[in-house]
Amino acid sequence: MATSSQQKPPILHVIDEEFAPPDRGDEQEGPESAVPAGDPDEAVRLFHHYRRLMARILGYEEELPGPASEEDLAAVEERLGVALPLDLRALYGIADGDGDLVNPLFDRQEWLPLSEIGEQDDEWLGIAQEWQYEPWRQTVFDAQPPNTVRRSPLRTGWIRFAFDTGGNWLAVDMDPGPDGRPGQVIKVGVDYTQGPAYIADSVTTFLRRLVEALERGDYVQHDKSMWIEADLPELSERTTYYDGPPSRERAGQAGPGVQDVRVTEVEDCTFLDAVPEVRSLALSSTGSPDLTPLGGRPLEYLALDVESADLAPLARNRELRSLSITCARPVELAPLRTVPSLWALDIAAAPVADLATVTELKGLRYLEVTQDQWRELSELGGLPPLAVAGVHPHRPERDWPVGTAWVTTYDEPPAPTT
């Protein structure tokens, strides 16, 4: 028995397997003039003091491996193509990692020997960027303080030197953002694909905070193990604002660093004045809210689920990269012609008044449409150089926020039949 179009799954056609979602960190400039904050002599002093404090608390001193040689250090730097910061380099001159210590030295994260630097398995990153997981809907957020760390999930200039055994690492950042410093310590990994966490301006400062925590008595001891409360930044500090209906007062209480916003029952968008740094916005409304406040913001991903949408305010948005529209009434795409960074567009759940406008959006690399929309576009010709096309058999009825269970294929969508 033939399968009806209603039963056919949406298909994700990966046309260009080499294409990857643009890395926002590649677009950022590094610091004009920044010197490392680390001090190798101070780092060595702090390291020995830290070890003495731990031994005093535990009642015994754990033995470290021997030091790494200068030849080993030079070989690692040549292999990586990046020099280690001098303070971390000096610590490897004391010990080549922390071996099998009961209490890893870097805040419960195992200090890696030089032989493991740069040899990590990054399967987690490849999975996060697979097209069926919809990376065009994901935003890499800014760390706090802003502009210190490039907005990437991983970079070659991030040298991972300590591991939490759960898929996350401490790294020294030798490729910092515009307001960062070489050698700053960040956290990256499977729990940080939406943005690394800034930890300290150097390994020296990181050690100082651990020492200060021990001196204050901010630790918990369990038999032979110790949990240090050094008040270091963690993933939970990613700032979000989820609400419905939203209000300016509650948005303001969420803090000026809010970057991820998901709101329902929206009547107007003036609440956005309280969250000027929003980069990912999912907005749902049974009406047609005025989108004017979205025009001049650093908004990169926008998902709309509204009765109707006037996209004119988006025409002056220089940062918008990915747009998803669900609406009941026809929407005009013409304002998108002047959105310079737009590379992903989802109009499968929207009637479009001027579908031919898609052929003018030459920066598009991802497009999500229905079969009927794809047929009409194919007949028009002149499509942008798409890397991925998602085609639904009919207009999708979706849960919100938007997400689709795709069947992935590595070919081009079929041409229209006559």
CSV table of C-alpha atoms in Angstrom, one decimal, residues 41-51 203-209 211:
chain,number,residue,atom,x,y,z
A,41,ASP,CA,57.9,32.4,39.6
A,42,GLU,CA,54.7,33.2,41.5
A,43,ALA,CA,53.0,30.1,40.0
A,44,VAL,CA,55.8,27.8,41.3
A,45,ARG,CA,55.6,29.5,44.8
A,46,LEU,CA,51.9,29.1,44.9
A,47,PHE,CA,52.1,25.5,43.7
A,48,HIS,CA,54.4,24.5,46.5
A,49,HIS,CA,52.4,26.4,49.1
A,50,TYR,CA,49.2,24.8,47.8
A,51,ARG,CA,50.8,21.3,48.2
A,203,VAL,CA,47.1,29.6,35.7
A,204,THR,CA,48.8,31.7,38.4
A,205,THR,CA,45.5,33.3,39.4
A,206,PHE,CA,43.7,30.0,39.3
A,207,LEU,CA,46.3,28.6,41.8
A,208,ARG,CA,46.0,31.7,44.0
A,209,ARG,CA,42.2,31.1,44.3
A,211,VAL,CA,45.3,28.6,47.9
